[in-house]
Amino acid sequence: MNIPAELKYTKDHEWAKVDGNLVTVGITDYAQGELGDVVFVEMPEIGSEVAKEDAFGTIEAVKAVADLFSPVSGEVVEINEALEDAPETINSDPYGAGWIIKVKVADTADLDDLMDAAAYEQHIA
Amino acid sequence: MKYTALHAMHEKAGAKMVEFAGYHMPIQYHSIREEHRRVRQTVGVFDVSHMGEIEITGPAALDMVQKITINDASALDIGQVQYSAMCYEDGGIVDDLLVYRFEDKYFLVVNAANKDKDFEWMLKNKIDGCEIKDVSDSYTQIAVQGKKAEATLQKLTDVKLDEIKYYWFTEGELAGYPMIISRTGYTGEPGFELYFANDFAEDVWNKVFEAGAEFDIEPIGLGARDSLRLEKKMCLYGNDIDQTTNPIEAGLSWITKLDKGDFIGREALLKVKEEGVQRRLVAFVVEGNAFPRHGYKIFAEGQEVGFITSGTVSPILEKGIGLGYVKKGFTKSGTPLEIEIRKKMVPATVIKPPFV
């Protein structure tokens, strides 16, 4: 199970990569494995607001559909448009090319209660 | 939890295992969609040893099979296979099954999840002059399916596979072991199902993979088995048919032989046929990026007209496809429908199956 040390994690299996006030969001390797083949990703519009712990989109996989929950509050400044044609990238590279949205956060304190890699590993154990 | 004789091979191949009908079974090896495409393109192998096998022997064996099944088993020659179903008195379906006619017995292949229920149903309705035996634990069953299935298996046997017609079988040696070689399957592709003793399972499995290597043969999990059968509109018990549905509305009139003589459920089915069905199992394609799933509601002209029994995103069409029961009047090919997917209405159209 791949759980990169430099990322933060939610209990709903999203990861957050923090770069100043820009946070990239995706789903974890564990989550993509549980969902199986991803066939569609429904993403919010650029410029829309997302709220911490609220659903911002959905992932449709062969076996199940899952809501995507935002680890932070802020404005969506970029979405991964490549997922529209190649949603399976989430399965093959969940922490890299399979990223989903980038959010400009209002308050970086939002990140404080996210799990680190060790805590997330415990969470899925 | 029960294990098939090929369990170690699945673990070795890195399969994702799930519980299915009490068995620890591979749902996928690496990707359901890629496994699906492998079967459509060349050849794939399924461990379907969880399926139940029940033998009926004795002088009254045919009468027994005729009593409990809706198709006409008297039409079978030795070496022939028939798709059939068992019904309750009210016409609801107990299970769908295959009936194999041997020289000295009928061999019924039933759904794993229903096997115990089926066996009890058969015993309850048993007539004198026959023996009914559950032989499920004695058999390993693998399905080798795809355009290259015959070329793969022919390397392993002297039996002339091209002489076995669709829905016929023979008993012969393959990979060095005696087995039932049946030209049947649940994928809509050409292929075979093989039944043999558990002791040979790993060796047969390995030899089939060696023989199919030039065709990029792969093991295929239950996930792709489901999407493969769905693209061809083959019914799945528990989804598309069950005790609340009858064979006529499920589109199984072609196996319902009301004139073959008496059988359990005949009167109810005769009535359904005379009065006409109130709903029908239809095939539909959805528009856009939408994934129809079991249980979702179907609408037409602003009213609820049915529900989805099976759905997926076809790995071949790359569109949402599904089956569902729809009220009379909305079942014709071309009829526009709407599927309610998480409070949104998604357009869909009834099509004439199969999907691919």
XYZ file of C-alpha atoms in Angstrom:
481
model
C 0.000 0.000 0.000
C 1.453 3.313 -1.113
C 0.995 6.136 1.447
C 3.387 8.988 0.635
C 4.853 10.596 3.750
C 4.622 14.174 2.438
C 0.819 14.159 2.036
C -2.091 14.767 4.424
C -5.130 12.485 4.535
C -8.854 12.538 5.341
C -10.836 9.723 6.940
C -12.750 9.501 3.643
C -9.541 8.553 1.800
C -8.703 11.793 0.046
C -5.141 13.097 0.086
C -4.057 16.736 0.191
C -0.746 18.088 -1.018
C 0.018 21.469 0.449
C 1.991 24.083 -1.439
C 1.595 27.455 0.300
C -2.122 28.218 0.092
C -2.646 25.884 -2.889
C -3.878 22.395 -2.027
C -4.013 19.562 -4.593
C -6.618 16.894 -3.827
C -6.944 13.289 -4.980
C -7.936 9.889 -3.628
C -5.562 7.449 -1.993
C -4.111 4.277 -3.409
C -6.214 2.364 -0.874
C -9.391 4.107 -2.101
C -8.738 3.433 -5.780
C -8.046 -0.218 -4.938
C -11.315 -0.531 -3.033
C -13.308 1.175 -5.789
C -11.771 -0.759 -8.654
C -11.784 0.506 -12.231
C -12.765 4.182 -12.241
C -15.021 5.032 -15.207
C -16.151 8.619 -14.574
C -15.175 11.486 -12.315
C -17.610 14.310 -11.721
C -15.677 17.443 -10.793
C -16.777 20.917 -9.686
C -16.435 23.949 -11.939
C -13.382 26.131 -11.809
C -14.128 29.156 -9.635
C -16.666 27.319 -7.468
C -16.321 27.225 -3.713
C -15.811 23.983 -1.813
C -16.275 23.553 1.915
C -14.217 21.331 4.174
C -15.821 17.897 4.592
C -18.514 18.657 1.989
C -18.922 16.604 -1.174
C -17.353 18.325 -4.176
C -17.800 15.558 -6.735
C -18.295 11.856 -7.301
C -16.290 8.956 -8.581
C -18.073 6.239 -10.510
C -16.190 2.959 -10.504
C -17.267 -0.417 -11.821
C -18.239 -1.723 -8.418
C -19.414 1.404 -6.618
C -20.001 5.126 -6.641
C -18.300 7.307 -4.050
C -18.605 10.953 -3.078
C -15.471 13.021 -2.980
C -15.052 15.090 0.185
C -12.950 18.195 0.315
C -10.149 18.234 2.903
C -10.246 22.055 2.943
C -12.467 25.071 2.276
C -11.628 27.393 -0.575
C -11.939 28.138 -4.266
C -11.412 25.526 -6.994
C -8.724 27.016 -9.213
C -7.947 24.003 -11.380
C -9.546 20.651 -12.235
C -7.799 17.704 -13.844
C -9.441 17.764 -17.265
C -7.344 14.805 -18.417
C -9.547 12.608 -16.206
C -12.483 13.183 -18.544
C -10.824 11.093 -21.228
C -8.689 8.894 -18.999
C -10.391 8.406 -15.610
C -8.414 5.187 -15.152
C -5.400 7.399 -14.395
C -6.800 7.509 -10.855
C -6.171 3.765 -10.640
C -2.731 3.809 -12.215
C -1.291 6.957 -10.605
C -3.538 8.121 -7.747
C -0.964 10.488 -6.195
C 0.427 11.878 -9.458
C -1.379 12.249 -12.790
C -4.577 11.085 -11.090
C -4.968 14.261 -8.987
C -8.519 15.657 -9.121
C -8.750 19.346 -8.119
C -6.595 22.196 -6.860
C -8.058 24.470 -4.201
C -6.881 27.889 -3.059
C -7.491 27.742 0.672
C -8.746 30.644 2.723
C -7.310 29.400 5.990
C -4.407 26.959 6.185
C -5.558 26.031 9.693
C -8.007 23.750 7.833
C -5.104 21.407 7.293
C -4.247 20.997 10.958
C -6.674 18.204 11.728
C -5.844 16.117 8.645
C -4.010 12.857 9.238
C -0.371 12.308 8.459
C 0.766 9.177 6.647
C 1.281 7.186 9.858
C -2.179 8.055 11.171
C -3.774 7.218 7.814
C -2.013 3.876 7.744
C -3.583 3.164 11.155
C -6.955 4.366 9.859
C -7.068 1.814 7.035
C -5.462 -1.029 8.976
C -15.959 -20.030 3.725
C -15.412 -22.530 0.920
C -12.424 -22.626 -1.395
C -12.202 -23.923 -4.946
C -9.387 -26.257 -5.958
C -7.833 -23.309 -7.825
C -7.754 -20.989 -4.835
C -3.951 -21.033 -4.522
C -3.606 -20.136 -8.206
C -5.748 -17.022 -7.736
C -3.768 -15.917 -4.703
C -0.551 -16.470 -6.637
C -1.872 -14.381 -9.522
C -2.583 -11.539 -7.090
C -6.353 -11.671 -7.491
C -8.614 -9.545 -5.378
C -10.736 -12.108 -3.554
C -14.294 -11.619 -2.325
C -16.906 -13.818 -0.756
C -19.435 -14.922 -3.350
C -22.120 -17.504 -2.573
C -20.045 -18.699 0.361
C -16.896 -19.140 -1.731
C -13.700 -17.147 -1.647
C -13.627 -16.103 -5.327
C -11.531 -13.792 -7.521
C -13.500 -10.642 -8.429
C -10.623 -9.278 -10.490
C -6.958 -9.972 -11.133
C -5.865 -6.489 -12.187
C -8.682 -4.614 -13.956
C -12.277 -5.634 -14.629
C -12.409 -3.592 -17.823
C -9.132 -4.923 -19.212
C -10.092 -8.490 -18.342
C -13.414 -7.906 -20.099
C -11.670 -6.688 -23.257
C -9.248 -9.623 -23.180
C -12.177 -12.050 -23.495
C -13.737 -10.047 -26.345
C -10.379 -9.809 -28.147
C -8.711 -13.221 -27.714
C -9.273 -15.564 -24.763
C -9.713 -15.595 -20.999
C -10.155 -18.268 -18.337
C -12.631 -18.227 -15.454
C -12.704 -20.431 -12.382
C -16.415 -21.098 -11.991
C -16.104 -24.062 -9.649
C -18.568 -22.420 -7.287
C -21.378 -23.368 -9.695
C -23.535 -26.235 -8.434
C -23.874 -29.585 -10.190
C -26.791 -31.903 -9.507
C -27.249 -35.326 -11.097
C -30.579 -36.984 -11.733
C -30.482 -40.714 -12.564
C -32.892 -43.622 -12.801
C -35.707 -44.688 -15.115
C -37.819 -41.654 -14.195
C -34.957 -39.130 -14.586
C -36.447 -37.495 -17.668
C -39.900 -37.250 -16.059
C -38.287 -35.603 -13.038
C -36.398 -33.057 -15.147
C -39.588 -32.361 -17.125
C -41.561 -31.798 -13.939
C -39.190 -29.221 -12.439
C -37.945 -27.347 -15.523
C -39.793 -25.145 -18.014
C -37.895 -26.054 -21.195
C -38.555 -29.359 -22.973
C -35.797 -31.759 -21.900
C -37.336 -34.525 -24.029
C -35.998 -32.670 -27.064
C -32.407 -33.256 -25.927
C -30.185 -35.791 -27.647
C -27.396 -37.484 -25.744
C -24.528 -34.958 -25.746
C -26.790 -31.935 -25.927
C -27.180 -29.060 -23.465
C -30.227 -26.891 -22.841
C -30.718 -23.549 -21.102
C -33.719 -23.838 -18.809
C -35.223 -22.631 -15.544
C -37.156 -23.952 -12.588
C -40.294 -22.141 -11.485
C -42.499 -22.079 -8.407
C -46.212 -22.838 -8.741
C -46.886 -19.095 -9.111
C -44.491 -18.806 -12.051
C -41.720 -17.057 -10.066
C -38.257 -18.348 -10.865
C -36.412 -20.735 -8.499
C -33.245 -20.623 -10.614
C -32.000 -20.703 -14.179
C -29.798 -23.610 -15.144
C -28.196 -25.776 -17.797
C -29.466 -29.315 -18.413
C -26.927 -31.773 -19.862
C -28.209 -35.069 -21.220
C -25.818 -37.999 -20.737
C -26.532 -41.578 -21.750
C -27.365 -42.540 -18.178
C -28.179 -39.288 -16.406
C -29.202 -35.647 -16.531
C -26.599 -33.244 -15.181
C -27.965 -29.902 -14.002
C -25.668 -26.914 -13.552
C -27.174 -24.341 -11.190
C -26.200 -21.007 -9.668
C -23.865 -21.236 -6.698
C -25.963 -18.952 -4.518
C -29.063 -21.067 -5.172
C -27.578 -24.536 -5.060
C -28.844 -25.594 -1.635
C -32.268 -24.069 -2.261
C -32.461 -25.788 -5.658
C -31.432 -29.145 -4.259
C -34.064 -28.945 -1.523
C -36.664 -27.884 -4.091
C -35.805 -30.911 -6.220
C -35.994 -33.288 -3.251
C -39.313 -31.795 -2.219
C -40.724 -32.432 -5.680
C -38.953 -35.737 -6.290
C -40.909 -38.466 -8.045
C -40.444 -42.227 -7.663
C -37.924 -43.939 -9.905
C -35.148 -41.378 -9.794
C -32.172 -40.452 -7.655
C -31.063 -36.861 -7.105
C -27.517 -36.217 -6.000
C -25.637 -33.009 -5.278
C -22.205 -33.605 -6.813
C -21.023 -29.987 -6.667
C -18.032 -30.678 -4.458
C -16.652 -33.267 -6.898
C -16.160 -30.887 -9.796
C -13.854 -28.111 -10.752
C -15.348 -26.032 -13.549
C -13.405 -23.612 -15.696
C -14.694 -21.564 -18.605
C -12.317 -20.806 -21.480
C -13.958 -18.066 -23.505
C -13.097 -15.972 -26.532
C -12.316 -16.236 -30.217
C -9.055 -18.035 -29.436
C -10.563 -20.487 -26.940
C -10.785 -23.304 -29.448
C -7.255 -22.753 -30.777
C -5.989 -22.761 -27.180
C -7.739 -25.928 -26.076
C -7.192 -27.844 -29.323
C -3.481 -27.988 -28.481
C -4.353 -29.998 -25.377
C -6.702 -32.606 -26.808
C -7.276 -35.068 -29.660
C -11.018 -34.447 -29.435
C -12.020 -32.520 -32.555
C -13.327 -29.390 -30.905
C -14.703 -27.899 -34.123
C -17.104 -30.849 -34.297
C -18.721 -29.894 -30.985
C -21.628 -27.624 -31.871
C -22.932 -24.750 -29.748
C -24.741 -26.161 -26.712
C -23.355 -29.671 -27.221
C -20.714 -31.494 -25.181
C -18.533 -34.535 -25.227
C -16.554 -36.529 -22.689
C -12.891 -36.778 -23.549
C -9.321 -36.282 -22.454
C -7.895 -32.768 -22.348
C -4.557 -31.780 -20.832
C -4.177 -35.491 -20.077
C -7.281 -35.784 -17.894
C -10.819 -37.028 -18.460
C -13.402 -34.267 -18.499
C -16.673 -32.928 -19.824
C -15.958 -30.570 -22.713
C -18.972 -28.357 -23.318
C -19.375 -25.649 -25.940
C -21.253 -23.261 -23.675
C -20.512 -20.063 -21.802
C -21.741 -16.861 -20.201
C -19.860 -14.283 -22.240
C -21.457 -14.351 -25.688
C -18.083 -15.319 -27.153
C -17.220 -18.691 -28.638
C -15.747 -20.943 -25.979
C -15.945 -23.951 -23.745
C -16.762 -24.923 -20.210
C -14.756 -27.818 -18.784
C -15.813 -29.988 -15.843
C -13.280 -32.307 -14.214
C -12.117 -33.788 -10.914
C -10.654 -31.375 -8.354
C -7.372 -33.315 -8.200
C -6.416 -32.166 -11.703
C -7.407 -28.558 -11.249
C -4.030 -26.844 -10.935
C -2.419 -28.902 -13.666
C -5.251 -28.266 -16.124
C -5.224 -24.545 -15.251
C -1.467 -24.288 -15.872
C -1.607 -26.225 -19.141
C -4.439 -24.055 -20.464
C -2.372 -20.936 -19.716
C 0.695 -22.390 -21.439
C -1.394 -23.273 -24.493
C -2.959 -19.831 -24.641
C 0.225 -17.831 -24.063
C 0.517 -16.883 -27.749
C -2.964 -15.328 -27.521
C -2.140 -13.369 -24.347
C -4.522 -15.549 -22.354
C -5.423 -14.128 -18.927
C -7.368 -15.230 -15.868
C -10.700 -13.368 -15.655
C -12.552 -12.524 -12.442
C -16.234 -12.481 -11.573
C -16.389 -8.718 -12.182
C -15.741 -9.101 -15.904
C -17.926 -12.205 -16.002
C -20.808 -9.954 -14.978
C -20.130 -7.180 -17.519
C -19.522 -9.717 -20.316
C -22.865 -11.419 -19.766
C -24.631 -8.084 -19.429
C -23.385 -6.803 -22.811
C -25.064 -9.877 -24.334
C -28.250 -9.489 -22.245
C -27.863 -12.787 -20.465
C -29.902 -12.839 -17.261
C -28.306 -13.019 -13.830
C -30.341 -14.671 -11.094
C -30.751 -12.348 -8.113
C -30.618 -9.311 -10.414
C -32.695 -9.721 -13.563
C -34.674 -12.769 -12.527
C -35.771 -14.097 -9.154
C -38.814 -15.509 -7.387
C -40.751 -12.262 -7.975
C -40.281 -12.341 -11.760
C -41.614 -14.822 -14.291
C -39.844 -16.120 -17.404
C -42.315 -14.519 -19.815
C -41.716 -10.952 -18.632
C -37.975 -11.687 -18.370
C -37.839 -12.405 -22.100
C -37.410 -16.140 -21.545
C -40.488 -17.252 -23.496
C -38.112 -19.045 -25.836
C -37.291 -21.550 -23.063
C -40.846 -21.719 -21.711
C -42.460 -24.717 -23.420
C -46.053 -24.532 -22.246
C -47.094 -27.325 -24.608
C -44.546 -29.913 -23.410
C -46.911 -31.400 -20.809
C -47.378 -30.530 -17.167
C -44.606 -28.941 -15.095
C -44.405 -26.870 -11.938
C -45.551 -23.339 -12.700
C -47.205 -24.181 -16.019
C -50.695 -23.028 -15.058
C -49.493 -19.689 -13.760
C -47.320 -19.121 -16.831
C -50.151 -20.090 -19.164
C -52.264 -17.431 -17.487
C -49.495 -14.843 -17.856
C -49.217 -15.706 -21.531
C -52.977 -15.458 -22.072
C -53.424 -12.215 -20.170
C -50.228 -10.631 -21.431
C -47.414 -9.275 -19.276
C -47.684 -5.984 -17.397
C -43.957 -5.268 -17.639
C -40.963 -6.529 -19.552
C -37.220 -6.764 -19.039
C -35.722 -4.296 -21.501
C -32.206 -3.325 -22.492
C -31.280 0.355 -22.542
C -28.327 2.624 -23.215
C -27.861 5.853 -21.256
C -26.518 9.087 -22.675
C -23.449 10.886 -21.432
C -21.231 10.024 -18.504
C -23.667 8.125 -16.354
C -23.491 4.775 -14.622
C -26.827 2.976 -14.298
C -26.919 0.671 -11.277
C -29.148 -2.063 -9.870
C -32.137 -0.551 -8.064
C -32.206 2.859 -9.746
C -35.677 4.020 -10.840
C -36.740 4.322 -14.469
C -39.078 7.095 -15.630
C -40.887 7.898 -18.889
C -43.260 10.736 -19.733
C -42.758 12.091 -16.230
C -43.924 8.981 -14.390
C -42.074 6.123 -12.726
C -42.306 3.120 -15.057
C -39.764 0.656 -13.716
C -36.425 -0.114 -12.118
C -32.947 -1.222 -13.128
C -31.961 -4.833 -12.445
C -28.409 -4.763 -13.856
C -26.186 -1.956 -15.053
C -22.626 -1.134 -15.893
C -20.512 1.006 -18.155
C -19.795 -1.205 -21.131
C -16.026 -1.581 -21.558
C -16.622 -2.034 -25.293
C -19.164 0.767 -25.978
C -17.839 2.977 -23.155
C -21.441 3.922 -22.400
C -23.770 3.143 -19.551
C -25.887 0.092 -20.351
C -28.468 -1.764 -18.344
C -31.458 -4.040 -18.016
C -34.625 -3.219 -16.176
C -38.291 -4.016 -15.846
C -40.412 -1.412 -17.575
C -44.201 -1.059 -17.685
C -46.129 -2.155 -20.758
C -46.212 0.637 -23.332
C -42.601 1.728 -22.747
C -40.772 -1.412 -23.807
C -40.343 -0.949 -27.560
C -36.910 -0.369 -29.023
C -36.337 3.372 -29.421
C -38.565 4.386 -26.483
C -37.023 7.302 -24.578
C -36.586 6.702 -20.834
C -35.055 8.614 -17.962
C -32.950 7.068 -15.221
C -32.843 8.716 -11.823
C -29.202 8.810 -10.801
C -28.615 10.576 -7.489
C -31.612 12.899 -7.925
C -30.701 13.778 -11.505
C -32.627 12.559 -14.538
C -30.397 11.023 -17.191
C -31.814 10.239 -20.654
C -31.733 6.656 -21.877
C -33.148 4.736 -24.830
C -34.571 1.227 -25.076
C -32.538 -0.830 -27.546
C -32.884 -4.209 -29.146
C -30.273 -6.414 -27.430
C -27.513 -7.502 -27.415
C -25.516 -4.348 -26.708
C -22.434 -5.572 -28.575
